[in-house]
Coordinates of C-alpha atoms in Angstrom, one line a residue:
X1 CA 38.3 15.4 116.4
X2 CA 41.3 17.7 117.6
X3 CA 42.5 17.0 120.8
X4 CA 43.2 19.9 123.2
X5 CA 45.6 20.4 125.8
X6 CA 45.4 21.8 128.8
X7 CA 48.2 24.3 127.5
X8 CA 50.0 24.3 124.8
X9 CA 53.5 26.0 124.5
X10 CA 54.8 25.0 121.4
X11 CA 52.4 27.7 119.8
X12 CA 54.1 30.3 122.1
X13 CA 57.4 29.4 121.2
X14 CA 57.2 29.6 117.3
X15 CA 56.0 33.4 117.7
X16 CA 59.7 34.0 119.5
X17 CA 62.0 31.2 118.5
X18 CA 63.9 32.7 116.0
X19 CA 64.3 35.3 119.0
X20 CA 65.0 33.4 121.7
X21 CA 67.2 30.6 120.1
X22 CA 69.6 33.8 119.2
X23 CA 69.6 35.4 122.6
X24 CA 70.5 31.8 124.4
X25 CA 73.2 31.3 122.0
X26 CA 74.7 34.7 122.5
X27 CA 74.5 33.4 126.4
X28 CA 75.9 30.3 125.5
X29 CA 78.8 31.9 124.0
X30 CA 79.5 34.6 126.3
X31 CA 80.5 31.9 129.1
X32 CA 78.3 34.3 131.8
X33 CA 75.3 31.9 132.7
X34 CA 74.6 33.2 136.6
X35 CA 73.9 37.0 137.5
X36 CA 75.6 39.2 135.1
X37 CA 74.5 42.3 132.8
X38 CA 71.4 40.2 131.1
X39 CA 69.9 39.0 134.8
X40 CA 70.4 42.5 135.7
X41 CA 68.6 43.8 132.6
X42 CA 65.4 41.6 133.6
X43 CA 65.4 42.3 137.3
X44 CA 64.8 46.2 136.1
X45 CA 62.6 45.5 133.1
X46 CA 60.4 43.4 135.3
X47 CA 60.6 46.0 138.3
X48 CA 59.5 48.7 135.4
X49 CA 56.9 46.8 134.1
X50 CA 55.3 46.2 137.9
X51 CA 55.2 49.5 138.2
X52 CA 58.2 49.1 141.5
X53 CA 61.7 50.2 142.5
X54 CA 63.5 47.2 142.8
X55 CA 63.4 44.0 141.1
X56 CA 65.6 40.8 142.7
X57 CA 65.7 37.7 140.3
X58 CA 65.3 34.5 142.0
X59 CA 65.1 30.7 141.3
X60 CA 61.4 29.4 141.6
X61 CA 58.0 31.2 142.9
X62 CA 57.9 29.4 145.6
X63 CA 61.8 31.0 146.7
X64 CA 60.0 34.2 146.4
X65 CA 57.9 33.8 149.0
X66 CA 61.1 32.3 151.1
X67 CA 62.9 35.2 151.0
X68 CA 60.2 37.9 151.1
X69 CA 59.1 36.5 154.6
X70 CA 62.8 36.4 155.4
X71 CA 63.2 40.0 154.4
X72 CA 60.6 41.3 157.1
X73 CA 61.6 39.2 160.2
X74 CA 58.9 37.0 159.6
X75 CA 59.7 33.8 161.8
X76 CA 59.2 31.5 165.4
X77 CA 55.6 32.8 167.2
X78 CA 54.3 34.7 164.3
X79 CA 51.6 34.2 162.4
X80 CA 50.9 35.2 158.5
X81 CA 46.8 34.8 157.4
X82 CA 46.4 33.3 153.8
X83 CA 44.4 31.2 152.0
X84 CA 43.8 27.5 152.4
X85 CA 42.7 27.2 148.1
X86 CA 46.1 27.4 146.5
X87 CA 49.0 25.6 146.1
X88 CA 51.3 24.3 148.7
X89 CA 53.9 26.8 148.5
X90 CA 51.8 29.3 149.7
X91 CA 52.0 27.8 153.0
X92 CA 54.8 26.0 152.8
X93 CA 57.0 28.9 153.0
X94 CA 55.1 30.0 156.5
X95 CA 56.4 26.8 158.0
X96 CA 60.0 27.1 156.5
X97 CA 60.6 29.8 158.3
X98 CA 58.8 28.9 161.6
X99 CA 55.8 31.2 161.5
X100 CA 52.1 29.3 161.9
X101 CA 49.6 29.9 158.6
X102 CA 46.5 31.2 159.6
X103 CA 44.0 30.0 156.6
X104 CA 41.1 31.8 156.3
X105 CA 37.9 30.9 153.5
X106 CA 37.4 31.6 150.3
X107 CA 34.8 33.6 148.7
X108 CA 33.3 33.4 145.2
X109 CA 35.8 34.9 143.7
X110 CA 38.2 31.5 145.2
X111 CA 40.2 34.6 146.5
X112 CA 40.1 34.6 150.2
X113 CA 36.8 36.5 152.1
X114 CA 38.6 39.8 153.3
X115 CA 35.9 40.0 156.5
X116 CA 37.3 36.7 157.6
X117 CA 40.5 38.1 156.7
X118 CA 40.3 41.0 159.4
X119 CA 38.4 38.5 161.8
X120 CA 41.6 36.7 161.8
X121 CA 43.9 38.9 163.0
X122 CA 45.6 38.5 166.4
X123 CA 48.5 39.8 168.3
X124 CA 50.8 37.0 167.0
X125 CA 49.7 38.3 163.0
X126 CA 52.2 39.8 161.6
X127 CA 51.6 40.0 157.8
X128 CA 49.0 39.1 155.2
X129 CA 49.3 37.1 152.2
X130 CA 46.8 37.0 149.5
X131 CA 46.9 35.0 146.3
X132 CA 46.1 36.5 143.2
X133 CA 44.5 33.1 142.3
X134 CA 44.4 31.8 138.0
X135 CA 44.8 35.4 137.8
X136 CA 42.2 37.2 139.5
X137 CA 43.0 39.8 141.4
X138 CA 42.6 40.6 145.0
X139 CA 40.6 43.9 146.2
X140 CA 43.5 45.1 147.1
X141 CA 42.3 49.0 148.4
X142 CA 40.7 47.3 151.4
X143 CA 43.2 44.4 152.1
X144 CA 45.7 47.3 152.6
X145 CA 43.1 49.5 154.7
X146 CA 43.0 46.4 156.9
X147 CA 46.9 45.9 157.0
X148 CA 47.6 49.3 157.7
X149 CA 44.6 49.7 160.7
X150 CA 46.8 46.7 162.3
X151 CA 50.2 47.9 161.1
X152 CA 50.8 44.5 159.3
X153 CA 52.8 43.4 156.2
X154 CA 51.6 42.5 152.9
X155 CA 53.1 39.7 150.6
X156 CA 51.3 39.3 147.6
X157 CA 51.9 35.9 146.1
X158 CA 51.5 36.9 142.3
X159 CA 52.2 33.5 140.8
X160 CA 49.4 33.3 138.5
X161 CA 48.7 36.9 138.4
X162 CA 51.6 38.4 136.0
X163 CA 50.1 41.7 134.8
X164 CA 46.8 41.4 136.4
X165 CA 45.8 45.1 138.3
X166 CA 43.4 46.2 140.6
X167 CA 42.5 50.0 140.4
X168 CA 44.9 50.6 137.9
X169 CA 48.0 49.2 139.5
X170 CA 49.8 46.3 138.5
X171 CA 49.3 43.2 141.3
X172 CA 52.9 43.2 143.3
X173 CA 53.4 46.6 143.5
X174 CA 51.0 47.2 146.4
X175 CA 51.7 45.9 149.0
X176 CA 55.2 46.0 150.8
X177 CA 56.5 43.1 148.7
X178 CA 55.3 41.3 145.2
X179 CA 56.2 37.3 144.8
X180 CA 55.8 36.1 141.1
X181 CA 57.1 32.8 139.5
X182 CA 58.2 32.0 136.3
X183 CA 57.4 28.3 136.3
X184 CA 56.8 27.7 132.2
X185 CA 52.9 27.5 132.7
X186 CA 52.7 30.7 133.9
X187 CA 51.6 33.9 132.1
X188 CA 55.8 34.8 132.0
X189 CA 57.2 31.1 131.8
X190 CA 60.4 30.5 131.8
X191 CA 61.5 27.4 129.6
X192 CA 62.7 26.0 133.0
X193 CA 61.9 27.7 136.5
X194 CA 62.2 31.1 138.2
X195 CA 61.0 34.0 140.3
X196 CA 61.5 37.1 141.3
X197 CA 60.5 39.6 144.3
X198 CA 59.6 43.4 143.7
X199 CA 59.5 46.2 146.1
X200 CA 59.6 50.1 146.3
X201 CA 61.4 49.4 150.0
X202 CA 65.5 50.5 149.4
X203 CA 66.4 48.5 152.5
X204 CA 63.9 45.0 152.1
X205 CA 65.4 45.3 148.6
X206 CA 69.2 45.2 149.9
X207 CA 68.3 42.3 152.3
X208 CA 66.5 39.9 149.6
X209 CA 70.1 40.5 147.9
X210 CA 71.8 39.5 150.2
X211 CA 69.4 35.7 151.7
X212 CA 69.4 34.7 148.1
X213 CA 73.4 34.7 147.6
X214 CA 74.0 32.6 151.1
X215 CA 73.8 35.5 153.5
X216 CA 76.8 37.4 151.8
X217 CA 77.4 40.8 151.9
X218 CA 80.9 40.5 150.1
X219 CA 82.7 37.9 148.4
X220 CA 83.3 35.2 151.7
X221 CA 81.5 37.6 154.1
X222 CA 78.4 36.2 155.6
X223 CA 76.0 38.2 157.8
X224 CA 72.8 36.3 157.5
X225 CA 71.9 32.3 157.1
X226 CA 70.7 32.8 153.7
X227 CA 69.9 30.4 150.3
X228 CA 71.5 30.0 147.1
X229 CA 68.3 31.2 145.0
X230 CA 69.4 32.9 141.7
X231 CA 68.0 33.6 138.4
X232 CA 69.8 31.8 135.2
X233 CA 71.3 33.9 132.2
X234 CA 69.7 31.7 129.9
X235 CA 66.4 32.1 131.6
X236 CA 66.5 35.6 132.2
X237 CA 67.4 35.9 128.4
X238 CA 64.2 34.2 127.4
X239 CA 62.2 36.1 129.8
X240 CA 63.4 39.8 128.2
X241 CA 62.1 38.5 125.0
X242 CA 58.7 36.9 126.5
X243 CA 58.4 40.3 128.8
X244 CA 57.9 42.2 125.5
X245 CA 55.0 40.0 124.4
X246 CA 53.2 39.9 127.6
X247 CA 50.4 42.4 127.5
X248 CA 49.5 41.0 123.9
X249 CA 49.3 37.2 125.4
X250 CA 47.4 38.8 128.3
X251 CA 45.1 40.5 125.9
X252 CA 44.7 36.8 124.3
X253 CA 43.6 35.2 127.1
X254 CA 40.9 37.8 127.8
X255 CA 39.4 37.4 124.3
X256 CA 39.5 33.3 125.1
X257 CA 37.8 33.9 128.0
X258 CA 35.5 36.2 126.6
X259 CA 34.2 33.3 124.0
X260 CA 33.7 31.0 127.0
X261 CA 31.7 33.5 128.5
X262 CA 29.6 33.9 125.5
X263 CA 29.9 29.7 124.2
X264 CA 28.5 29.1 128.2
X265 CA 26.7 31.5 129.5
X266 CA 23.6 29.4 129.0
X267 CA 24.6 26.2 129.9
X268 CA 22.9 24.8 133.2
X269 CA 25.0 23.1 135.5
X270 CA 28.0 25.5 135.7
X271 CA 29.0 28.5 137.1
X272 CA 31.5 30.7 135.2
X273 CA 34.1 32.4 137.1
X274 CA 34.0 35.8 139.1
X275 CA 35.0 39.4 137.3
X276 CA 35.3 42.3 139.5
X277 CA 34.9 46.1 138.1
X278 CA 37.9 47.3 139.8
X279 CA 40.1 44.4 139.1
X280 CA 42.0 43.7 135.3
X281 CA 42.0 39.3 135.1
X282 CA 44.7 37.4 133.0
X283 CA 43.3 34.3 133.4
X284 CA 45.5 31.8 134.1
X285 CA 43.0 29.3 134.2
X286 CA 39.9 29.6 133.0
X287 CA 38.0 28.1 135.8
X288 CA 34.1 27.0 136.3
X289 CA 32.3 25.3 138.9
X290 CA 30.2 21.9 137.9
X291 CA 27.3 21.9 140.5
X292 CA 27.5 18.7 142.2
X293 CA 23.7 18.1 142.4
X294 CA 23.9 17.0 146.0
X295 CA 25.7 14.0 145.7
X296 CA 28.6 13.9 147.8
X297 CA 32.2 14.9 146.9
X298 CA 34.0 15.5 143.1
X299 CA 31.6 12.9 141.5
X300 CA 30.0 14.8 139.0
X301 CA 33.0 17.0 138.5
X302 CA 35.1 14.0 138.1
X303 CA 32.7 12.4 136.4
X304 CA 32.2 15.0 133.4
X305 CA 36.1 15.8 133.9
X306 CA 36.4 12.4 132.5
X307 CA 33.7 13.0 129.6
X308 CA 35.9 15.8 128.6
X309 CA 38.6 13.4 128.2
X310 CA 37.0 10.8 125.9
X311 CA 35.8 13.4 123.5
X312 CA 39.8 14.8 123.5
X313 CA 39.7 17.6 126.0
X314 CA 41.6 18.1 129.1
X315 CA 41.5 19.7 131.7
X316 CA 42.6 20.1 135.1
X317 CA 41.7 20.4 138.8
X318 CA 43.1 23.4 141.1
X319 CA 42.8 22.3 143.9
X320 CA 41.8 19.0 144.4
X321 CA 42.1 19.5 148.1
X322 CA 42.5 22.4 150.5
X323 CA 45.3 22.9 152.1
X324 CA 43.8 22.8 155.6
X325 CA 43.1 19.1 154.9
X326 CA 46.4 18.1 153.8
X327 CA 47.9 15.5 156.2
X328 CA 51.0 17.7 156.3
X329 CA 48.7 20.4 158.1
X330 CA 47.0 17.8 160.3
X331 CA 48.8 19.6 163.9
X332 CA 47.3 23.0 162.7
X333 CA 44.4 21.1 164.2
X334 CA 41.7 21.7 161.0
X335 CA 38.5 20.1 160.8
X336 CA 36.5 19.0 158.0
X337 CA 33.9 21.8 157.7
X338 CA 35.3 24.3 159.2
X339 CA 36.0 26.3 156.0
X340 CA 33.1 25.4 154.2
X341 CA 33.8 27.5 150.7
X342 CA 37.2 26.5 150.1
X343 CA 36.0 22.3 150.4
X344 CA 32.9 23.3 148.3
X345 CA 35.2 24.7 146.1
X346 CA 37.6 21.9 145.8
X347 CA 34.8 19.5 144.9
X348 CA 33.3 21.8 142.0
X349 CA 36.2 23.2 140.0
X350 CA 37.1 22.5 136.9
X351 CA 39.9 24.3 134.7
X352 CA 39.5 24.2 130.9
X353 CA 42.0 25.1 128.5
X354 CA 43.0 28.0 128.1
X355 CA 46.5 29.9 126.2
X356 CA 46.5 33.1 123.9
X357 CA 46.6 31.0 120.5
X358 CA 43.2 28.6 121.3
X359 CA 41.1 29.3 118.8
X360 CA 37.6 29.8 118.1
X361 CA 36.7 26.1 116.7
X362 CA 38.7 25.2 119.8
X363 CA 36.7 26.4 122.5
X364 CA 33.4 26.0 120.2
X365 CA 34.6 21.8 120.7
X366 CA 35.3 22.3 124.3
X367 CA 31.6 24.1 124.9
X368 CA 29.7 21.5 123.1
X369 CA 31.5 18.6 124.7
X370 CA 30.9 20.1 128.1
X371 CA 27.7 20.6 127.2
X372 CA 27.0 16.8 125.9
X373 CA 28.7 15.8 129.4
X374 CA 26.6 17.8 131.4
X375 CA 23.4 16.5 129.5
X376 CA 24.3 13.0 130.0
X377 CA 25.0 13.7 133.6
X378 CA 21.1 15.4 133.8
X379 CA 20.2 12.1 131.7
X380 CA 21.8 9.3 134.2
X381 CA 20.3 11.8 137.2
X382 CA 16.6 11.4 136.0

C-alpha cells in the first residue's frame, strides 16, 4: 500500500530541475538577489499572463492584500465585506490597516453568497473582497455589477486561484486590484514565499511601488509609512521557469479532478465540490463534504479523516473553523449560528490529494479507501 500525501512537490521539481538549478545559479553568481532585471522580467510575465498592465512583486500573499488596501485609502472607519471560510489573512489584513471585516456566508460553492454580499453593504463599505477559494472562481460579472451600483472597490484575493477565469478572463484582472501568493503549495509556488499584486490602474500601480520599498519615492526620500515587502531574485527566477508550465499543471489537476468525479460520483455520504458553467477551476484542493449524519460537530468527518490515515492517505481540513469564531475576532461581536453555511461547512470538509502528477492507481486507492471508511461509518451507525 502506497502512501499518499497531501501534495507532493518533489514530482514537480524533477520536471524543471535541471532548469531551475541553472537559473538560481546564474542568480547566485551574478551577486543581484533583490529587485533587479530577473524580478522585473516576472512582475511583467505574470502581469501578461493575468491578462493586466502592471505587475508589482511582493513578499507573501498575505503582503498582497497589505498593500492593495493601502493602495486605495482603505483604513480607520471603513469597512471591507469578505468571507468568514478562508484563511486568516484574508481578514487579517482588514485589521492591519484599521478597517472592520464585514463577513458575510458562504454558499455551496464555499465562495461567499453574493445576495448577502449586497445585503451587506453600508455607508461605512468601502470595497469588496472575494476569495477565489481552492480555486474556484467567484461570479465575478455580478460581484462587479454590485460594486459598481455602490461605487465600491474590488480586491480579489487570488491565492488559490492562479489561472482560474470566469467568463473568459483570468481571476485578478477584474476587479480594481488582483492579490496572489506564491507560498510553495500553491498552483505557482515558489520554493520559499511570495506574492504579487496586478492592476490595469497607472496610479494604484505607482503607489503599491512605492508602500512595499518603505514609503520611498527616491533613494532616502519617504512620502508614505510603507513596508519592506519585496520579491527575491532567486524566487522570481524559479517562478519564470514554473510560469511557463502553468496552464499544463492546471490542465493536470482538472483531469485529477475529473477521475474523482467519475471514482465518486456514486458514493453515498459525500458531496463533491461545486463547478460553475461560466467559471474555468484549478483546483487547488480538491474538496468534498462528508455528511455528518446529524451527530454534532467534525465527528464523522474526523472520524473517516482518520480512516484515511490508517489505510495511508492524507488529507487535510480547510477550514477547521470560521473565521468569525476565532477568539481573535471575538469584539466583532459574532455568534455561533449566525452564519450558518460557513460552520456547516467547517464541520463537513474534507480535502484529498490532489497535484498534476497523482496518478490513476492513486486516486483509484484514495476512492476505495474513502469508500471502506464511509461504509464502516454506515456499519457503526446501524
Amino acid at each position: 500500500m502506497n502512501k499518499i500525501p497531501p501534495l507532493d512537490l518533489t514530482k514537480q521539481y524533477k520536471q524543471i530541475s535541471t532548469e531551475v538549478e541553472a537559473s538560481v545559479l546564474d542568480i547566485l553568481r551574478s551577486g543581484r538577489y533583490i529587485g533587479g532585471a530577473t524580478v522585473a522580467q516576472f512582475e511583467q510575465e505574470f502581469a501578461d499572463y493575468i491578462g493586466t498592465t502592471h505587475g508589482i512583486g511582493c513578499n507573501s500573499g498575505t503582503d498582497a492584500l497589505y498593500l492593495a488596501l493601502r493602495a486605495l485609502n482603505i483604513g480607520e472607519g471603513d469597512e471591507v465585506i469578505t468571507t468568514p471560510f478562508t484563511f486568516i489573512a484574508t481578514t487579517e489584513i482588514v485589521v492591519r490597516t484599521g478597517a472592520t471585516p464585514v463577513l458575510v456566508d458562504i454558499d455551496e460553492s464555499f465562495n461567499f453568497d453574493l445576495d448577502r454580499v449586497e445585503a451587506a453593504i453600508t455607508p461605512k463599505t468601502k470595497a469588496i473582497l472575494p476569495v477565489h477559494l481552492f480555486g474556484h472562481p467567484v461570479n465575478m460579472t455580478r460581484l462587479m455589477e454590485i460594486a459598481q451600483a455602490h461605487n465600491l472597490y474590488v480586491i480579489e484575493d487570488c491565492a488559490q486561484a492562479t489561472g482560474a477565469e470566469w467568463a473568459g478572463q483570468k481571476v485578478g484582472c477584474v476587479g480594481h486590484v488582483g492579490c496572489f501568493s506564491f507560498f510553495p503549495t500553491k498552483n505557482l509556488g515558489a520554493c520559499g514565499d511570495g506574492g504579487a499584486i496586478v492592476t490595469n490602474d497607472p496610479a494604484i500601480a505607482k503607489t503599491l511601488r512605492v508602500l512595499k520599498e518603505h514609503g520611498m519615492t527616491s533613494r532616502y526620500h519617504h512620502e508614505e509609512t510603507g513596508i519592506n515587502s519585496r520579491l527575491d531574485a532567486l524566487q522570481a527566477a524559479i517562478l519564470s521557469i514554473k510560469l511557463r508550465h502553468l496552464d499544463t499543471w492546471n490542465q493536470g489537476r482538472a483531469q485529477v479532478a475529473e477521475r474523482y468525479e467519475q471514482l465518486l460520483s456514486m458514493v453515498p455520504g459525500i458531496q463533491l465540490p461545486a463547478q460553475s458553467l461560466e467559471g474555468k477551476e484549478v483546483w487547488n484542493q480538491y474538496t468534498i463534504r462528508i455528511n455528518n449524519g446529524g451527530q454534532p460537530g467534525a465527528t464523522v468527518r474526523d472520524r473517516v479523516r482518520n480512516q484515511l490515515q490508517e489505510r495511508g492517505i492524507s488529507s487535510m481540513v480547510y477550514y477547521p473553523i470560521p473565521l468569525h469564531l476565532q477568539p481573535v475576532y471575538k469584539t466583532l461581536g459574532y455568534r455561533p449560528g449566525q452564519l450558518p453555511h460557513a460552520e456547516r461547512a467547517a464541520d463537513e470538509v474534507l480535502s484529498l490529494p490532489m497535484y498534476p502528477e497523482l496518478s490513476l492507481e492513486e486516486q483509484q486507492q484514495i476512492a476505495y479507501g474513502l469508500k471502506d471508511s464511509l461504509s464502516l461509518r454506515e456499519k457503526v451507525a446501524s
